[in-house]
CSV table of C-alpha atoms and ligand atoms in Angstrom, one decimal:
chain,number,residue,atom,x,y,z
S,1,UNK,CA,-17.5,-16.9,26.9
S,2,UNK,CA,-16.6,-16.0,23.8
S,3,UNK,CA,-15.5,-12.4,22.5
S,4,UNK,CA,-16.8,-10.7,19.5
S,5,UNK,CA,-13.7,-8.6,18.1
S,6,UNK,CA,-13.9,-5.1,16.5
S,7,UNK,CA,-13.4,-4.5,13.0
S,8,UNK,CA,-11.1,-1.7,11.9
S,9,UNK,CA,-12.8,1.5,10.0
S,10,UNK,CA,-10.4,1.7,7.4
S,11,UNK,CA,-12.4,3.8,5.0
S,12,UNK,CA,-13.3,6.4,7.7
S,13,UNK,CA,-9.4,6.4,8.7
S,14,UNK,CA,-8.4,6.9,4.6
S,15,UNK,CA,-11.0,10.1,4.6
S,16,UNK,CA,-9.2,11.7,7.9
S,17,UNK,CA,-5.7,11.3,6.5
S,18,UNK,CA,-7.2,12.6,3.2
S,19,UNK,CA,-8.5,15.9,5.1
S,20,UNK,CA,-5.2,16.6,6.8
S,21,UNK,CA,-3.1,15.5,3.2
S,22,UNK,CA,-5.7,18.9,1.4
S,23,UNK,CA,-4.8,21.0,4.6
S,24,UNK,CA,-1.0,20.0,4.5
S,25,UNK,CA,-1.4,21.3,0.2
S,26,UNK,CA,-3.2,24.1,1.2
S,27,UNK,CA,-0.3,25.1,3.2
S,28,UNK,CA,2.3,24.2,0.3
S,29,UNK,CA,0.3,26.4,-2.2
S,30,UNK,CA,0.4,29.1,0.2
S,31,UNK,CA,4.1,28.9,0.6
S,32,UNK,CA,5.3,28.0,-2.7
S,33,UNK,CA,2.8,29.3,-5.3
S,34,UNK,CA,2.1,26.3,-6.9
S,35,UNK,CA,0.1,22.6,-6.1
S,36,UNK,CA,2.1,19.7,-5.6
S,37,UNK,CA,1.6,17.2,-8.8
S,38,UNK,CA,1.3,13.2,-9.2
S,39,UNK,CA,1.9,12.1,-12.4
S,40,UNK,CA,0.3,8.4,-13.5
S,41,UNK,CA,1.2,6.2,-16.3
S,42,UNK,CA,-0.7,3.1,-17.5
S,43,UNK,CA,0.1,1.1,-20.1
S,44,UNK,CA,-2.5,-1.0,-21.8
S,45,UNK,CA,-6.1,-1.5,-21.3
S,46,UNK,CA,-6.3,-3.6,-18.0
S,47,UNK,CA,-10.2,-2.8,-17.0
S,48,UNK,CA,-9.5,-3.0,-13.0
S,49,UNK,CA,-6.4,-1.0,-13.8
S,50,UNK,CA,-7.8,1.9,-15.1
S,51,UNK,CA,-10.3,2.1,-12.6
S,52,UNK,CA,-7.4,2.1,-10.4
S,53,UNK,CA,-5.9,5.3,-12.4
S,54,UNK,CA,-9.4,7.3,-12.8
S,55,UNK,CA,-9.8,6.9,-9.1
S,56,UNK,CA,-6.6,8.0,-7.8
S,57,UNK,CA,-7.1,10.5,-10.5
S,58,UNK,CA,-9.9,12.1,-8.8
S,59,UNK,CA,-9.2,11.8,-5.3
S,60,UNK,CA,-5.8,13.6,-6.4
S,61,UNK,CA,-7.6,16.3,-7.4
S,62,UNK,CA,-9.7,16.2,-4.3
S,63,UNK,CA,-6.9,17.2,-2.3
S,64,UNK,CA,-6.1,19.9,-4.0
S,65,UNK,CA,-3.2,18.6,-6.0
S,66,UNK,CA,-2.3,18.3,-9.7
S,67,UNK,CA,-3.0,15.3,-11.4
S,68,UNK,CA,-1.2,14.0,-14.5
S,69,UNK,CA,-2.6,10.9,-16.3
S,70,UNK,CA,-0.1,9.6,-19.6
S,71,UNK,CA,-2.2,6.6,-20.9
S,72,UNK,CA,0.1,4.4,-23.4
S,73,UNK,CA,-1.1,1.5,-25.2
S,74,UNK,CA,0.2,-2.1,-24.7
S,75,UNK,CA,2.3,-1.9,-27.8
S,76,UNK,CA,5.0,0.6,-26.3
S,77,UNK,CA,8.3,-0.2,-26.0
S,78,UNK,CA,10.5,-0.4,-23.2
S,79,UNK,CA,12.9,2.9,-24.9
S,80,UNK,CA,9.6,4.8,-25.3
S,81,UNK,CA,8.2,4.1,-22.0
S,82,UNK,CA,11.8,4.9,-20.3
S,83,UNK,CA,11.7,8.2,-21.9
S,84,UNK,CA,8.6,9.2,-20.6
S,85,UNK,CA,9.7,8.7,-17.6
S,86,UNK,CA,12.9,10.8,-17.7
S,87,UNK,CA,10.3,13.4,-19.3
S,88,UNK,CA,8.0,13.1,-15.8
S,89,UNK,CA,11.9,13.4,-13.7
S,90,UNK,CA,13.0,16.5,-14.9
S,91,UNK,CA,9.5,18.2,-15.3
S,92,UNK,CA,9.2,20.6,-12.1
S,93,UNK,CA,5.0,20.0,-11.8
S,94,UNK,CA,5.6,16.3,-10.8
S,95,UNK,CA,6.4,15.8,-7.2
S,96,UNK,CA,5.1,12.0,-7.7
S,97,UNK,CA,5.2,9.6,-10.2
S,98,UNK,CA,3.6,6.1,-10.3
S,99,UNK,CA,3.8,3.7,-13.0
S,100,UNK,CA,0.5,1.2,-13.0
S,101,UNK,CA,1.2,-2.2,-12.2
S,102,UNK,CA,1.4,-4.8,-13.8
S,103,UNK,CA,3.2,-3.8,-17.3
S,104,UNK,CA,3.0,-5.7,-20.4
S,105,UNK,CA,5.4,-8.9,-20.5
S,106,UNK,CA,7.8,-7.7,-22.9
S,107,UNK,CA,8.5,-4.7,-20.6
S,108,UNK,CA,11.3,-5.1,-18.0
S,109,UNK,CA,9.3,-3.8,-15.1
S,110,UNK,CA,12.4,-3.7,-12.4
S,111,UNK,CA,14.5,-1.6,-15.0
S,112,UNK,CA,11.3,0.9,-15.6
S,113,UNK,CA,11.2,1.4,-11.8
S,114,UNK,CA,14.8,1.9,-11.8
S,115,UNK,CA,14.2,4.6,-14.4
S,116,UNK,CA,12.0,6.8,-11.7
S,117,UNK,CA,13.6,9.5,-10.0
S,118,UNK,CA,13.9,8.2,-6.0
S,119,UNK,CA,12.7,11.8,-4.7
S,120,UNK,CA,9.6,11.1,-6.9
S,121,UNK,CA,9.4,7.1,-6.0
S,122,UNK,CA,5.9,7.9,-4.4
S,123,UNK,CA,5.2,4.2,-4.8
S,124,UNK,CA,8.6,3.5,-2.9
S,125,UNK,CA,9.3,0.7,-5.2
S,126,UNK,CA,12.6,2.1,-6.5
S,127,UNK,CA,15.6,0.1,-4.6
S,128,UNK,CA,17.3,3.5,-3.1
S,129,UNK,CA,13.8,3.6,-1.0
S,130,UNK,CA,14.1,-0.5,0.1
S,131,UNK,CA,17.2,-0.1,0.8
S,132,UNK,CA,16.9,3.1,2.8
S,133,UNK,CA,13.5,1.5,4.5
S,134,UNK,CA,15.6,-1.5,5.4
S,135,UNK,CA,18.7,0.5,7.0
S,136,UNK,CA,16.4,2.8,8.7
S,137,UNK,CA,17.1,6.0,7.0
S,138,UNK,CA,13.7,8.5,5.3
S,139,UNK,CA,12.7,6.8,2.7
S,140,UNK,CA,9.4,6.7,0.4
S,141,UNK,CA,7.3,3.9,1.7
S,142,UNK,CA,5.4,1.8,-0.2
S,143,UNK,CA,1.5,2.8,0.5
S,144,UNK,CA,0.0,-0.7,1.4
S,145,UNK,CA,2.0,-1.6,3.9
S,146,UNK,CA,2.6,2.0,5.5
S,147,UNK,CA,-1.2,2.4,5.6
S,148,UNK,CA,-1.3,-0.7,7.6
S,149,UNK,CA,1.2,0.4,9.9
S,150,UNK,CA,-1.1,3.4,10.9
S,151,UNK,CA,-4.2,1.3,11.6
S,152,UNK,CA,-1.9,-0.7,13.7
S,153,UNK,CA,-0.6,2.2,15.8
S,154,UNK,CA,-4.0,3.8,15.9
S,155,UNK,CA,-5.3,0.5,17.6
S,156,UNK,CA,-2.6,-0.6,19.7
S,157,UNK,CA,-0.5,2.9,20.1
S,158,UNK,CA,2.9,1.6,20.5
S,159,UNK,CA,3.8,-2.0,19.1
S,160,UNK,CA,6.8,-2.1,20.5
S,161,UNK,CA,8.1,-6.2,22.0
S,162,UNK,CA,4.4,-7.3,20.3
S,163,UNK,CA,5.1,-10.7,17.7
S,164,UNK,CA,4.1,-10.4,14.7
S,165,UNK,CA,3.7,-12.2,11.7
S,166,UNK,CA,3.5,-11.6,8.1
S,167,UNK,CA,2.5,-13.9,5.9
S,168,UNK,CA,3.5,-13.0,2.1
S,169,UNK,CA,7.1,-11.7,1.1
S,170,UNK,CA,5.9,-9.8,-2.1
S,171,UNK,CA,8.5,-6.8,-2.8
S,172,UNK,CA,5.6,-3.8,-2.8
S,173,UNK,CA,3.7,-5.8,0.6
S,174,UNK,CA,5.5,-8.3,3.0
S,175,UNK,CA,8.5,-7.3,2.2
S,176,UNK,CA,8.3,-3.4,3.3
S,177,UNK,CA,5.4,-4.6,5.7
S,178,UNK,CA,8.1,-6.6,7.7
S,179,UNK,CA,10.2,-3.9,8.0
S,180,UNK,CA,8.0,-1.2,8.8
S,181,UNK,CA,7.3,-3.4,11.6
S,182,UNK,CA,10.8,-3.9,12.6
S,183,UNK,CA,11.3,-0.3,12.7
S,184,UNK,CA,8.2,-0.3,15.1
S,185,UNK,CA,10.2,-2.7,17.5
S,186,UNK,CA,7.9,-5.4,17.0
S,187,UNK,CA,9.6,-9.0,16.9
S,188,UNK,CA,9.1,-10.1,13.2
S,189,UNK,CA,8.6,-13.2,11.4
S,190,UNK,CA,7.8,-13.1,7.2
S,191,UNK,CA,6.3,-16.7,6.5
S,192,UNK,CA,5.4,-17.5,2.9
S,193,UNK,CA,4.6,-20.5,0.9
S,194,UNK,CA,7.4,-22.9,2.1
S,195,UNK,CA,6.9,-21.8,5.8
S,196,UNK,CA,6.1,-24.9,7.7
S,197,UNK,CA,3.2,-25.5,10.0
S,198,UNK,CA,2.3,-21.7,9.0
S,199,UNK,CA,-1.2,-22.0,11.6
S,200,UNK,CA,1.1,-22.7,14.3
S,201,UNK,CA,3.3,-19.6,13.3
S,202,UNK,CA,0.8,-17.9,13.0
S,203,UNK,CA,-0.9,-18.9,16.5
S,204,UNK,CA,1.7,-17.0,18.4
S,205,UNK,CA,1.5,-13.3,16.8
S,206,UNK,CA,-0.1,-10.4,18.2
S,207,UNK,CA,0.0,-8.9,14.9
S,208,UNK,CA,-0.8,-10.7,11.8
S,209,UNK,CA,-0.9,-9.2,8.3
S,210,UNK,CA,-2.2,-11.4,5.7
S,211,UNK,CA,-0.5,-10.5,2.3
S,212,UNK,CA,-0.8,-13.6,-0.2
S,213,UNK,CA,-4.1,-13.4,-2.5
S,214,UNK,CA,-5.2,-16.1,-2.1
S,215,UNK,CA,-9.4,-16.3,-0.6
S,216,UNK,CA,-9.7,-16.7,3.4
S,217,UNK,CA,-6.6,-19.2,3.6
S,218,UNK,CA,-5.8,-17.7,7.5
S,219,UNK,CA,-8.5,-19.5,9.6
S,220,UNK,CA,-9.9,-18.3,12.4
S,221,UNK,CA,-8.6,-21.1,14.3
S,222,UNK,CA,-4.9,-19.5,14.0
S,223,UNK,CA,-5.2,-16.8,15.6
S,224,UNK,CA,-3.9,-16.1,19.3
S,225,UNK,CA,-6.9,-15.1,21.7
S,226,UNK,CA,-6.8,-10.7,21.4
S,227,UNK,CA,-4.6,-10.3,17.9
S,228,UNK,CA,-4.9,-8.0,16.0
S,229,UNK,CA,-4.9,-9.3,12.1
S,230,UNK,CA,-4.5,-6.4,9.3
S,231,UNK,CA,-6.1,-8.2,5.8
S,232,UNK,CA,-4.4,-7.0,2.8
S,233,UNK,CA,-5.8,-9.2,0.4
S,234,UNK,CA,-8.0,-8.5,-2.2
S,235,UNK,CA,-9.7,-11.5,-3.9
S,236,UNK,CA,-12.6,-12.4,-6.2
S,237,UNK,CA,-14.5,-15.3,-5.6
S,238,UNK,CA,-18.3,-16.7,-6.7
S,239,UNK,CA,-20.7,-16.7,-3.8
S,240,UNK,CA,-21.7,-20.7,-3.9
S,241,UNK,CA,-25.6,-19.5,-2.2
S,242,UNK,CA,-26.1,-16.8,-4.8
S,243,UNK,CA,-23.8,-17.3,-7.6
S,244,UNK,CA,-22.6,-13.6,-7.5
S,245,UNK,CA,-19.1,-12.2,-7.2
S,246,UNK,CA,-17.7,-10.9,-4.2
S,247,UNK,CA,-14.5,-9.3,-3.1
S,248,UNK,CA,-13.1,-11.4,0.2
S,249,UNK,CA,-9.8,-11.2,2.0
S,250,UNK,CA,-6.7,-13.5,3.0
S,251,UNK,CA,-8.5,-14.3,6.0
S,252,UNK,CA,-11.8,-16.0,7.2
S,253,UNK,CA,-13.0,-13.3,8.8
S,254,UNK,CA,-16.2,-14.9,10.0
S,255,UNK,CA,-14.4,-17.0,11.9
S,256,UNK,CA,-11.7,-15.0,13.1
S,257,UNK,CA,-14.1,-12.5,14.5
S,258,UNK,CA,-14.3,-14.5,17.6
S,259,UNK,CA,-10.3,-14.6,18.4
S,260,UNK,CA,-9.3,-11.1,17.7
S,261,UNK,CA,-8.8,-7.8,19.5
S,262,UNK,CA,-9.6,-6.4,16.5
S,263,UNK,CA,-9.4,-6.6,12.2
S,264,UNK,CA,-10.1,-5.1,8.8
S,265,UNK,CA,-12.6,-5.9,7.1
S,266,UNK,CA,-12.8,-6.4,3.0
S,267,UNK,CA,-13.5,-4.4,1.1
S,268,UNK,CA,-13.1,-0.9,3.5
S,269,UNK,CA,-10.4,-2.3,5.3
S,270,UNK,CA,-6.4,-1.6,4.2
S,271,UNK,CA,-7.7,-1.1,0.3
S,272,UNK,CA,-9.3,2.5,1.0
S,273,UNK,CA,-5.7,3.5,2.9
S,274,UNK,CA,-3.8,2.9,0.0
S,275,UNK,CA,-4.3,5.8,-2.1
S,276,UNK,CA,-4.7,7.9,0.6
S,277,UNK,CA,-1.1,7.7,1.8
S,278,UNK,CA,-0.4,7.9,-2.1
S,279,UNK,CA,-1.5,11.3,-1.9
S,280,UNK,CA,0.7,11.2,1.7
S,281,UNK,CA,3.5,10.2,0.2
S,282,UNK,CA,3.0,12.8,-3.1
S,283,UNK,CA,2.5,15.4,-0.3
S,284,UNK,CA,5.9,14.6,1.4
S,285,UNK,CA,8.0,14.5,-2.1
S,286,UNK,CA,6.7,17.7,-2.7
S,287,UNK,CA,8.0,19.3,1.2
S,288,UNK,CA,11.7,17.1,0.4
S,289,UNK,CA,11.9,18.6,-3.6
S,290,UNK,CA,11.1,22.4,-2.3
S,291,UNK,CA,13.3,22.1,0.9
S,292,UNK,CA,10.6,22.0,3.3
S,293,UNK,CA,10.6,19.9,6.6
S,294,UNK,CA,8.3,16.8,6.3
S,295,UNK,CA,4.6,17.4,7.0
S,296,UNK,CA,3.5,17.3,10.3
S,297,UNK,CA,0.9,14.9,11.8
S,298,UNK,CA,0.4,13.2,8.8
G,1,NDP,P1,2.2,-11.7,-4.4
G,1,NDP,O1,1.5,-12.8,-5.3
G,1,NDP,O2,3.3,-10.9,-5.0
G,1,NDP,O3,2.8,-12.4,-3.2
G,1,NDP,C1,2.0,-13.4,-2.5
G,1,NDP,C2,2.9,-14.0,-1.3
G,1,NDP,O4,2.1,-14.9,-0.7
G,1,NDP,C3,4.2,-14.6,-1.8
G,1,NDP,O5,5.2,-14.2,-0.9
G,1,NDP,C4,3.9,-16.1,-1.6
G,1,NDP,O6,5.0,-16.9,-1.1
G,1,NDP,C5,2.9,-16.1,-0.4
G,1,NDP,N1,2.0,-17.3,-0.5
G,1,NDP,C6,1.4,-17.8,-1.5
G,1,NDP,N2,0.7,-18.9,-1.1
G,1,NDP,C7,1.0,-19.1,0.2
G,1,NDP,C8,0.6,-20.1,1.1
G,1,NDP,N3,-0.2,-21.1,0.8
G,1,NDP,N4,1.1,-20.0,2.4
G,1,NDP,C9,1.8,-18.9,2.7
G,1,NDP,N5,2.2,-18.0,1.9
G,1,NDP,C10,1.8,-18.1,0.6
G,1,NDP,O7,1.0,-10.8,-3.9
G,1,NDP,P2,1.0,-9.3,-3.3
G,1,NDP,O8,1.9,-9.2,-2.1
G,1,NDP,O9,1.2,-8.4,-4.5
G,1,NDP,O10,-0.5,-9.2,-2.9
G,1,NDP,C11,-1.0,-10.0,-1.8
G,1,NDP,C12,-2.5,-9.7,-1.7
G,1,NDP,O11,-2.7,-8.4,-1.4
G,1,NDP,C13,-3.3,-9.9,-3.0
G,1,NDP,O12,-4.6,-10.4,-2.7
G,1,NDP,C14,-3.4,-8.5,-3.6
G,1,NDP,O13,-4.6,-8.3,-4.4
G,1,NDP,C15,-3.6,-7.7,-2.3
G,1,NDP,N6,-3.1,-6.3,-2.4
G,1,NDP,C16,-4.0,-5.4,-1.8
G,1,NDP,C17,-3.6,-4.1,-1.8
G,1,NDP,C18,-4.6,-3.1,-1.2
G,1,NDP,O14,-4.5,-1.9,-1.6
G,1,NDP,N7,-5.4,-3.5,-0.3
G,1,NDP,C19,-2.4,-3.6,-2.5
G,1,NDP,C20,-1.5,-4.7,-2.9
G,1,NDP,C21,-1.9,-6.0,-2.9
G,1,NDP,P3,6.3,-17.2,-2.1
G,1,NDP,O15,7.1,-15.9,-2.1
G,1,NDP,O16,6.9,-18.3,-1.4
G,1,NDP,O17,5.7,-17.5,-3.4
């Protein structure tokens, strides 16, 4: 007999943890007299990017929090952009800060995160956060991989002694991913692209997060019988029926369908999550730079 898996609502998850993010500002306006603030720089003209930056934009302001947008143009250099960061540190309206991704070549892109202050590292990009993610200790988590972490415990509850599998090793995905997992108790493995026989790694997860961008390389065939398989990947591809554009993930989905317990879908899947535990993780830098205990229940 074969089973037909669920997919995962991540949109409809994204709009609860939004709610509860305005009710947690709510609260910190009513306690501290002023909204919590998430400041955004973009540098250059990338079209996808600032779509990126208008949308977090709003949704920032949706919660009830302060946004800041500082639009820069390709030209700037590295001493310019540096200083606007410092500027964004010491200003006491930014909680947040997030610098768009990617940056112009001739910008050093490790030493402009460096630049960020860690207590505003809402991205959790910043090395003082890795490395506090990787010892274990509070740290800013990147968004992608945290948001996947909560569809995964709101489908299986604890994860504890599960196998699971990442395949990507990016810094701001498999990375973090891996050990967010880890932290969870799962027993991890973080393939990439010299992993060998990666279907049969694959094959024996319970959890599998696809990280790698590159269209529906995990076949269904991989999968273990009742997996769970989080898609993180975002990919562009030209419908061969149709000729127009479409947004698919890491995995085959149609295929996969029939192996797993249960798996996002793409588009609505992990993407939505990601700016809404942006706006988490603004919330909770705002609670740690006034004194406050962390959030609850977000
Ligand atoms: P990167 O390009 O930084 O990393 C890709 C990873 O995939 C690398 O570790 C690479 O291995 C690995 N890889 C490449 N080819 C293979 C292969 N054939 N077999 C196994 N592993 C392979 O990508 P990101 O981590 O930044 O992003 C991954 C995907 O997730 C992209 O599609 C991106 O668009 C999407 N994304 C989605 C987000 C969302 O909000 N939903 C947010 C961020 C990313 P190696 O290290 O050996 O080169």
């Amino acid at each position: 007999m074969t089973t037909i898996g669920k997919t995962i609502d991540g949109k409809a998850f994204a709009a609860v943890l939004r709610e509860r993010v305005a009710e947690g500002v709510a609260d910190f306006v009513a306690s501290q007299s002023r909204k919590p603030g998430l400041a955004v720089v973009l540098v250059g003209e990338d079209a996808a990017s600032g779509v990126y930056v208008r949308n977090k934009g709003k949704m920032t302001v949706a919660v009830g929090m302060e946004s800041f947008e500082y639009k820069r143009p390709a030209s700037i250099g590295q001493e310019d952009l540096l200083d606007l960061i410092e500027e964004l540190n010491g200003d006491p309206r930014v909680d947040g800060i997030l610098v768009q991704l990617p940056l112009p070549a001739h910008i050093d892109e490790a030493a402009v995160i460096a630049a960020i202050d860690p207590t505003k590292d809402v991205d959790g990009f910043h090395v003082v956060n890795s490395g506090r993610l990787a010892t274990g200790q509070k740290a800013l988590v990147p968004c992608t991989p945290l948001g996947c972490i909560m569809l995964l415990k709101d489908e299986l509850g604890d994860l504890s002694g599960l196998e699971a599998v990442v395949v990507g090793r990016s810094n701001i995905v498999g990375k973090p991913m891996a050990q967010l997992l880890l932290a969870e108790n799962c027993t991890v493995t973080l393939a990439h692209s010299r992993t060998r026989d990666l279907a049969s790694v694959v094959h024996r997860a319970d959890i599998v997060v696809a990280a790698v961008g590159r269209a529906e390389m995990v076949k269904g065939a991989w999968i273990k019988p009742g997996a769970t398989v989080i898609d993180v990947g975002i990919n562009r591809v030209t419908d061969t029926e149709d000729g127009k554009a479409r947004i698919v993930g890491d995995v085959a989905t149609a295929e996969a369908i029939a192996h797993v317990r249960a798996i996002t879908p793409v588009p609505g899947g992990v993407g939505p999550m990601t700016i809404a535990v942006l706006l988490r993780n603004t919330l909770v830098a705002a609670h740690a730079r006034a004194g406050l205990p962390e959030p609850v229940g977000l």
